[in-house]
CSV table of C-alpha atoms and ligand atoms in Angstrom, one decimal:
chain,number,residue,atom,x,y,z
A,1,UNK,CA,-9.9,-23.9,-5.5
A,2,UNK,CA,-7.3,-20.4,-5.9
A,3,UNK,CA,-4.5,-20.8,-3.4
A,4,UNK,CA,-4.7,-16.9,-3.3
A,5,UNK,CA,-1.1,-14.3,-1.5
A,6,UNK,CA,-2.3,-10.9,-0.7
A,7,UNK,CA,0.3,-8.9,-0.4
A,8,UNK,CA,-0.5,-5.7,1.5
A,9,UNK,CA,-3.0,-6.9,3.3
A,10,UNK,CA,-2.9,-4.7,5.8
A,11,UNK,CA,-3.6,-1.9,3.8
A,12,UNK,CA,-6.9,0.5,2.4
A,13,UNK,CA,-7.6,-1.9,-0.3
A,14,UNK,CA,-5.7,-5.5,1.0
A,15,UNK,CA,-7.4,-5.6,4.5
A,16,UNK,CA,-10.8,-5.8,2.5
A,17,UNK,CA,-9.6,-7.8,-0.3
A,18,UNK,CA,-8.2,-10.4,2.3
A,19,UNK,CA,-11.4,-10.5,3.6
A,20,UNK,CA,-13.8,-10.8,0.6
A,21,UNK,CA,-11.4,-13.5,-1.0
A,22,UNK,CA,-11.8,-15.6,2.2
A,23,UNK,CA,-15.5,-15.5,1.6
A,24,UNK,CA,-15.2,-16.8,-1.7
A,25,UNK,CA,-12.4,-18.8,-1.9
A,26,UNK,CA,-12.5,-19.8,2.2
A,27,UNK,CA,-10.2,-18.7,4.8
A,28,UNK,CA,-7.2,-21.2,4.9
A,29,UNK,CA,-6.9,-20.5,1.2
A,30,UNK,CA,-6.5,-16.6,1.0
A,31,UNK,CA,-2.9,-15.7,3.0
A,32,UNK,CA,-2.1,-12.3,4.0
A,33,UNK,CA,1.0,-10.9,3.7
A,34,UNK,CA,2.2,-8.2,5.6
A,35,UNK,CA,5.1,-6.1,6.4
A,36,UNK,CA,6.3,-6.0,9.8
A,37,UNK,CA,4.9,-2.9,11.7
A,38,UNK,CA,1.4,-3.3,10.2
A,39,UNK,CA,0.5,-6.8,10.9
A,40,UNK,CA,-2.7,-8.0,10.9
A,41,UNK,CA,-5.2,-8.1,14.0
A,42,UNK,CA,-8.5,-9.0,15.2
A,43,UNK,CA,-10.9,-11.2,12.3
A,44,UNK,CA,-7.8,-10.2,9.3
A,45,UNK,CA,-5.7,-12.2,12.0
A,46,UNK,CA,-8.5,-15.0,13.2
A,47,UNK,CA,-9.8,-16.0,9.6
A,48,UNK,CA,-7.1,-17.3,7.9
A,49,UNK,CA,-3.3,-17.6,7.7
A,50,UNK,CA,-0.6,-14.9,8.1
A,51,UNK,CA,3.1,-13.7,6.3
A,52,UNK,CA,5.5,-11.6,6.8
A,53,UNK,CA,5.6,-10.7,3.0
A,54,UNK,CA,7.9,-8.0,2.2
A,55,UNK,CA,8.1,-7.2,-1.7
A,56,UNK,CA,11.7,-6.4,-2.0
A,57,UNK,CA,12.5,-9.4,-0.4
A,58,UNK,CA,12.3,-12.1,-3.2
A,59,UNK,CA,13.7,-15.3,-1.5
A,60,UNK,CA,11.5,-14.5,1.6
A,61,UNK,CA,7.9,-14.4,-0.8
A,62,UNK,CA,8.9,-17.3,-2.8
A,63,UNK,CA,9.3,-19.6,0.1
A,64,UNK,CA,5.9,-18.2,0.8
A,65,UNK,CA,4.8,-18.9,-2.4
A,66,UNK,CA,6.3,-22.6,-2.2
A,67,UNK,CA,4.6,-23.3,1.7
A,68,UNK,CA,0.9,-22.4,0.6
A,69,UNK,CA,1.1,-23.6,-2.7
A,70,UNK,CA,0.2,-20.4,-4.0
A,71,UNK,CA,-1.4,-19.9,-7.5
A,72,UNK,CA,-2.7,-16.4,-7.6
A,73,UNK,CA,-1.0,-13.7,-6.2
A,74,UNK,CA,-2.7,-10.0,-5.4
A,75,UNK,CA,0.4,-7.0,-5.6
A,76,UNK,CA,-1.1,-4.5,-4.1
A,77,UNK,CA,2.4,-2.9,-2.3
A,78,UNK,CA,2.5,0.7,-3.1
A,79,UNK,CA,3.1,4.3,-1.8
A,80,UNK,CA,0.5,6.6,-2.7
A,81,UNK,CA,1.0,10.1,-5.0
A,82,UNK,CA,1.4,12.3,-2.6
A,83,UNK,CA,3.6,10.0,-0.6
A,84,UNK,CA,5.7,8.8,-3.7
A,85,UNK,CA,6.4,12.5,-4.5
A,86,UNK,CA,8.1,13.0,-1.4
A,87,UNK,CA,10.2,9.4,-1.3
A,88,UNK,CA,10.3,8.9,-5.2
A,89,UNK,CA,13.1,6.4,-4.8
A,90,UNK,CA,11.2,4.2,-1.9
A,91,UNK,CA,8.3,4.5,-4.1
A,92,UNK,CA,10.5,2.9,-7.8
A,93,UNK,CA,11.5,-0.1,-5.1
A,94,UNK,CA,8.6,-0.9,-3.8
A,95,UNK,CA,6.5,-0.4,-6.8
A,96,UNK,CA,8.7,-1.3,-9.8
A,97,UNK,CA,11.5,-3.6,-8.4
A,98,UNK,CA,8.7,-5.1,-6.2
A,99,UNK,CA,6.7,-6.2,-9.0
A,100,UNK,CA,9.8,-7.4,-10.8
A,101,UNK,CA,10.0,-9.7,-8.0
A,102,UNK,CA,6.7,-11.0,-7.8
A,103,UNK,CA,6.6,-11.2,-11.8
A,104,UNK,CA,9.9,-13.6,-11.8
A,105,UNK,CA,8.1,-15.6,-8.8
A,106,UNK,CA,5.0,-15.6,-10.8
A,107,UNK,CA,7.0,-17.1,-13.8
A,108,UNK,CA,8.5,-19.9,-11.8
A,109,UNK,CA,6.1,-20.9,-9.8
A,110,UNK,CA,3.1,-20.6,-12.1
A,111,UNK,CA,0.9,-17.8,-10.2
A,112,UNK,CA,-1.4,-15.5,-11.9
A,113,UNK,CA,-1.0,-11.9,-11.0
A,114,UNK,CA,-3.1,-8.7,-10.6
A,115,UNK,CA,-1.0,-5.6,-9.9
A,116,UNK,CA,-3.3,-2.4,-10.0
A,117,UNK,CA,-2.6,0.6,-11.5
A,118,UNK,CA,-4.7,3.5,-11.0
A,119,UNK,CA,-6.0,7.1,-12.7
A,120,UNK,CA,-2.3,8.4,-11.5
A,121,UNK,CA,-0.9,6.3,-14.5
A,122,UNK,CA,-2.4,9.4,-16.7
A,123,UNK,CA,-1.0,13.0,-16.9
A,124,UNK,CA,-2.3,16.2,-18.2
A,125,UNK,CA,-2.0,15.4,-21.9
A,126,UNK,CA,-4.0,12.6,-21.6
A,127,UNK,CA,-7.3,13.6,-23.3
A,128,UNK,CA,-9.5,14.3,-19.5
A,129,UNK,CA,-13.3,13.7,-20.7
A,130,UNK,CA,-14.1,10.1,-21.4
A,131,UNK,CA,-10.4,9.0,-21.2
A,132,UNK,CA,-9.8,6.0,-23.4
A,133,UNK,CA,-8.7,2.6,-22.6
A,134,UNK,CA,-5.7,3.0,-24.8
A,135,UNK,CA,-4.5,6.8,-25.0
A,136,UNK,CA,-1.8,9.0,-23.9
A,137,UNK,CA,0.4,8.2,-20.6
A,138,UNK,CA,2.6,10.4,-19.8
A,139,UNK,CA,2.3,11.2,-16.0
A,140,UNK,CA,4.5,13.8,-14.4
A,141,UNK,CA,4.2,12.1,-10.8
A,142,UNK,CA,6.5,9.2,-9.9
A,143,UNK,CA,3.3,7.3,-8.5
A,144,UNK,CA,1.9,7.7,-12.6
A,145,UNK,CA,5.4,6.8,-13.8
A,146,UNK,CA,5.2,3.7,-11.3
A,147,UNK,CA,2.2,2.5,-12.4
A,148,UNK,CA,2.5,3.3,-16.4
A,149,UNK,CA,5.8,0.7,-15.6
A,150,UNK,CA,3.8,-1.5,-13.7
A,151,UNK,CA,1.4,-2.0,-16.8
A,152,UNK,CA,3.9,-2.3,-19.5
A,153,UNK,CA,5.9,-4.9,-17.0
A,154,UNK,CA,3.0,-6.7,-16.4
A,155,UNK,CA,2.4,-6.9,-19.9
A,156,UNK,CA,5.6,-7.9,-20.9
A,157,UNK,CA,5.3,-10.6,-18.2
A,158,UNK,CA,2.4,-12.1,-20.2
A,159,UNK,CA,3.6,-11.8,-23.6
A,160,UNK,CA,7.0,-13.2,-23.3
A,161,UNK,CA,6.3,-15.6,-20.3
A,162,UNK,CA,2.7,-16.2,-20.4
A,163,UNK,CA,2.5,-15.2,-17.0
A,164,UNK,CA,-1.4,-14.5,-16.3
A,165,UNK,CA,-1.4,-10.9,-15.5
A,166,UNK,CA,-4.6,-8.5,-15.4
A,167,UNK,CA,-5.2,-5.6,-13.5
A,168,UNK,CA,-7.7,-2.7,-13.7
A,169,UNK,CA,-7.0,0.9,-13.2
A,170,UNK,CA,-8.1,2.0,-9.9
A,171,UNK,CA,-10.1,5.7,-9.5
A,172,UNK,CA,-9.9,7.0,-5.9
A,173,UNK,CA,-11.2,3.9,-3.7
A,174,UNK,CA,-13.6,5.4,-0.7
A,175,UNK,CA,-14.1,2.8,2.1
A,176,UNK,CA,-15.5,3.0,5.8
A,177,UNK,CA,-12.8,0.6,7.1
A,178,UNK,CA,-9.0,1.1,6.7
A,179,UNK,CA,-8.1,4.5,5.7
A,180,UNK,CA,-5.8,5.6,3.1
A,181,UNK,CA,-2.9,7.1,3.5
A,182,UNK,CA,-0.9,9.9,0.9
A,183,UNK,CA,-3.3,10.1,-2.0
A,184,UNK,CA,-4.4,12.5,-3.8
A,185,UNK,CA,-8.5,11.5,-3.4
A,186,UNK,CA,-7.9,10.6,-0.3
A,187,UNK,CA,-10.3,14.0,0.7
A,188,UNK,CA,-13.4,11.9,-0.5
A,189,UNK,CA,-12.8,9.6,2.4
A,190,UNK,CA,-11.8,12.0,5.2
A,191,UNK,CA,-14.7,14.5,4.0
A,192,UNK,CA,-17.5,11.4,5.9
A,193,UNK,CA,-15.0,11.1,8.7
A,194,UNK,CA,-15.2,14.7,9.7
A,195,UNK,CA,-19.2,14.9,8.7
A,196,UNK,CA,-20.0,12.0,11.1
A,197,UNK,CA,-17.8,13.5,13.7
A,198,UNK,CA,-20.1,16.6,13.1
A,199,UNK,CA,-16.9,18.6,12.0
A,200,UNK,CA,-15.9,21.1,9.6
A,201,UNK,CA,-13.9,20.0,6.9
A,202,UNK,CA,-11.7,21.9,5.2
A,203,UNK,CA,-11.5,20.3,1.9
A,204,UNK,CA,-7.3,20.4,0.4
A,205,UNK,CA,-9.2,20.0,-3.7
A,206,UNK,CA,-10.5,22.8,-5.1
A,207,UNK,CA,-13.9,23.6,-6.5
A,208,UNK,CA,-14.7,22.4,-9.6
A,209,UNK,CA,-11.8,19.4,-9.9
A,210,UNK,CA,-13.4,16.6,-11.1
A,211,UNK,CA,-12.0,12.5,-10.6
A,212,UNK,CA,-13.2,9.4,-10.7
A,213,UNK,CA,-14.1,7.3,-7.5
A,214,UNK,CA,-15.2,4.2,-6.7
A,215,UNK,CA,-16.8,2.9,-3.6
A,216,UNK,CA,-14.9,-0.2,-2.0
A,217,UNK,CA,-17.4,-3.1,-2.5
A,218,UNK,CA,-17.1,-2.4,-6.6
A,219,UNK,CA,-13.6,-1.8,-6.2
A,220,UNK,CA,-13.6,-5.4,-4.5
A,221,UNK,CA,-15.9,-6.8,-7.4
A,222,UNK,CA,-13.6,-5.4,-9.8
A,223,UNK,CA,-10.5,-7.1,-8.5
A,224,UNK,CA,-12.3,-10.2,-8.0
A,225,UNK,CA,-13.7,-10.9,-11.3
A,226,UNK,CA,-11.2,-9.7,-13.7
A,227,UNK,CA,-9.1,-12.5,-12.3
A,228,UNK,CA,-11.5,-15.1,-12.5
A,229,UNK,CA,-12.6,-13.3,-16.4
A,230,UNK,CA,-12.4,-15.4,-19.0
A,231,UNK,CA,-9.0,-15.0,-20.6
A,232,UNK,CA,-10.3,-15.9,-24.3
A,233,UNK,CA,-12.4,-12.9,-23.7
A,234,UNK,CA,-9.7,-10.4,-22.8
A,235,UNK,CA,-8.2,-8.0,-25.8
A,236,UNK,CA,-6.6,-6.0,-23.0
A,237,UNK,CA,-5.1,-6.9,-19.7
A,238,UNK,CA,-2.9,-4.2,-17.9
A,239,UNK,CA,-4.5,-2.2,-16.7
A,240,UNK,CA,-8.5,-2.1,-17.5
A,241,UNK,CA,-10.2,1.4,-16.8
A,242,UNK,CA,-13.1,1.3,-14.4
A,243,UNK,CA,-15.7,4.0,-14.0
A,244,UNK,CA,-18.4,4.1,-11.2
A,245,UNK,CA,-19.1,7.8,-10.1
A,246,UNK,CA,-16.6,10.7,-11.2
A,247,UNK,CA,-17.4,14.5,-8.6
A,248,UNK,CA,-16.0,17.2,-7.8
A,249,UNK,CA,-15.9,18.1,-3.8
A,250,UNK,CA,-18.8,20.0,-4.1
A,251,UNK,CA,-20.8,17.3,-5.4
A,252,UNK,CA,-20.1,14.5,-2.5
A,253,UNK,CA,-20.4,17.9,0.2
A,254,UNK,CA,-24.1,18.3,-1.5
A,255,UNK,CA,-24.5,14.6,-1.5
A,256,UNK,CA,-23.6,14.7,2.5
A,257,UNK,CA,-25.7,17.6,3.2
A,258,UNK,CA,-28.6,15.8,1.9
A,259,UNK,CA,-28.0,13.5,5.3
A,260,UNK,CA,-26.4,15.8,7.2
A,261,UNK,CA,-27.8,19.5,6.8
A,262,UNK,CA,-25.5,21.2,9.9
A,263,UNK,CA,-22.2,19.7,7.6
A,264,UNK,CA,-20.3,22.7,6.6
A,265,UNK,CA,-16.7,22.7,4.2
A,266,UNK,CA,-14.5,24.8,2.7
A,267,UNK,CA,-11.4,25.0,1.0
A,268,UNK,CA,-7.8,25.7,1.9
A,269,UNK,CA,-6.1,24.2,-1.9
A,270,UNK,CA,-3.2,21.8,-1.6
A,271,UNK,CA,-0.8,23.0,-4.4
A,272,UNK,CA,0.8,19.4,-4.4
A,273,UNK,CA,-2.9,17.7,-4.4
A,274,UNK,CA,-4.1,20.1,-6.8
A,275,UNK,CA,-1.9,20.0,-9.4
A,276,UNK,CA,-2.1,15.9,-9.1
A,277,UNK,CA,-5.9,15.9,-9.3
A,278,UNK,CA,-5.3,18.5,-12.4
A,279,UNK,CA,-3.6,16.1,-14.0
A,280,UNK,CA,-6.1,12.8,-13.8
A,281,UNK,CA,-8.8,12.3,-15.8
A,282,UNK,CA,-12.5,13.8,-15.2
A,283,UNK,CA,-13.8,10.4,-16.1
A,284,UNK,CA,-12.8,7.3,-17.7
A,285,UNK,CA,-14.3,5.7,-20.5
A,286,UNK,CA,-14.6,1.8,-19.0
A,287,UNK,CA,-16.6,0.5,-22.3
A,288,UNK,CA,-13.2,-1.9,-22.4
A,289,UNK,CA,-14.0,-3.6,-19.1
A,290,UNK,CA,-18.1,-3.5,-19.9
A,291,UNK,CA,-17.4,-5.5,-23.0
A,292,UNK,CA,-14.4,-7.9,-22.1
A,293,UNK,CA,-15.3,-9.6,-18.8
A,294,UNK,CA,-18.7,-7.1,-17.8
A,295,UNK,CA,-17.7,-4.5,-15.4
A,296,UNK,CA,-20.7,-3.2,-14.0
A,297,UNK,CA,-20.6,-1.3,-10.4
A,298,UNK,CA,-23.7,-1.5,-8.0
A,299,UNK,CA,-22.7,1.8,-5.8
A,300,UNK,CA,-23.6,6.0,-7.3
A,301,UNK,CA,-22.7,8.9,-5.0
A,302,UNK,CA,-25.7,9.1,-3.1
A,303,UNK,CA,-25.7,5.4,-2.5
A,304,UNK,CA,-22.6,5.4,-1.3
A,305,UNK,CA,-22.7,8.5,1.3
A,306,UNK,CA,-26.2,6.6,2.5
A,307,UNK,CA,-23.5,3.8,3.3
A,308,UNK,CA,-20.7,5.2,4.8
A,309,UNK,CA,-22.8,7.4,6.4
A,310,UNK,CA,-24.8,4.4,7.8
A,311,UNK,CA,-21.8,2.0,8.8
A,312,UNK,CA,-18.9,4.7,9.7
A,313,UNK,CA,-20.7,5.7,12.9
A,314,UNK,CA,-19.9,2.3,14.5
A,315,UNK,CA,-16.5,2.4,13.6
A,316,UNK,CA,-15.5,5.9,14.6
A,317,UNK,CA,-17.5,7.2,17.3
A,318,UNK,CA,-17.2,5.2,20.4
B,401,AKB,C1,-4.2,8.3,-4.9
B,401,AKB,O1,-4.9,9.3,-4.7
B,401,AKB,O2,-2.9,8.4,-4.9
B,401,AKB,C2,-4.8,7.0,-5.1
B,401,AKB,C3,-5.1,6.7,-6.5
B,401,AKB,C4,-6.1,7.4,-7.2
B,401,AKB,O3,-4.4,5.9,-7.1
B,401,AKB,N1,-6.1,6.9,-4.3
């Protein structure tokens, strides 16, 4: 059985993770590591154990490493795009001299490692329709230039150490549990938050801008079974592009209305937001990740906003 870290756990996609690696791997092998101010409470806290796991601090996550008898660890520390634009330094710590960390611990304690990266690691050259596996990535954001370094260091890692590093290439991940905070598609989340509140939304992406998306139980799949892939199988390894559903905000408002026919948007453009999404692919080619260890999402638009629109209720509206 994985002896599996989580760092970030407390996060958008780490308080979910945490959670669906417990289920398959069982609770007192999955540990959550946290930072301290956003520690983990209520089942995160109840199903399994708990570390303060702060990635610039290598000493303190080896002798978590060495305690649990880790053999797997999940790097998902990270600001967001529009966050890291406005801390670009803070963003380079925790995102490149983080992952050296984990990388070296990885090395000497034997631990496999999956550091995502994300559409951000793409720019406007980067050819938009279909984007290839291997193409052209030169990002003008510090989150892209983050994650294009978190790819070639996590393939260098592998190459030179044999360190078993995979990752895929997150698009924008929509969930009904933890938020995000500071992307760039973080709109496709808030847009259900303000419909099931019966709100307007005012929608910061304008018309038209197309990026990929993925719904959080494929974005959990994904991170789940390109670690336990089969490595002879694998041509690539950081960072795989996945595809699931790629819209512009009219197309998830339409998809809401369908639901919700009183549900009105409109737009007041973000130029910071804009010229992000402008710069991400419309949609990825995944064919890579089909072929290698077969990627193959469950969730579309529509089935997703019957979802969130079924479960966020619970959560939000008390
Ligand atoms: C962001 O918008 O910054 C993230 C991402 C696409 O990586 N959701």
């Amino acid at each position: 059985m994985k002896k599996i870290l989580v760092i970030g756990a407390t996060g958008q996609i780490g308080s979910e993770l945490t959670m669906a690696l417990r289920s398959t791997y069982g609770g007192q092998n999955v540990v959550a590591g946290y930072i301290v101010g956003a520690e983990p409470k209520g089942e995160l806290l109840e199903s399994g154990p708990a570390e303060i796991c702060d990635v610039t601090d290598a000493p303190a996550i080896d002798a978590v490493v060495k305690k649990h008898g880790i053999d797997t660890i999940y790097n998902l520390a990270a600001l967001l795009s529009v966050v890291a634009e406005g801390k670009p330094k803070l963003a380079w710590k925790i995102g490149v001299d983080g992952l050296w960390n984990i990388l070296e611990i990885a090395r000497e304690n034997g631990c496999a490692v999956f550091t995502p990266s994300s559409i951000g690691s793409f720019g406007p050259t980067t050819p938009h329709v279909m984007t290839p596996q291997d193409t052209i990535q030169r990002p003008r954001t510090m989150y892209g230039v983050t994650k294009v370094t978190t790819e070639l260091l996590s393939d260098y890692f592998f190459l030179k150490y044999g360190v078993d590093t995979r990752a895929v290439r997150f698009p924008g991940v929509i969930s009904n549990v933890t938020p995000p905070g500071g992307g760039t598609t973080d709109y496709a989340v808030d847009i259900y938050y303000y419909a099931v509140r019966g709100e307007k939304f005012t929608c910061p992406i304008k018309e038209g801008t197309l990026m990929d998306m993925i719904y959080m139980p494929d974005a959990l799949k994904a991170a789940i079974d390109i670690m336990e892939a089969d490595p002879s199988r694998l041509i690539h390894r950081n960072a795989f592009n996945i595809a699931s559903m790629s819209f512009a905000p009219e197309t998830i408002y339409a998809s809401i209305k369908k639901y919700k026919p009183d549900f009105e948007m409109v737009y007041d453009v973000d130029p910071l937001k804009q010229s992000i999404a402008e710069s991400w692919p419309d949609c990825m080619d995944d064919s890579c990740a089909r072929n290698e260890w077969d990627w193959n999402p469950v969730y579309d638009l529509d089935g997703m906003t019957r979802d969130m629109l079924e479960k966020l209720p619970a959560r939000i509206l008390k």
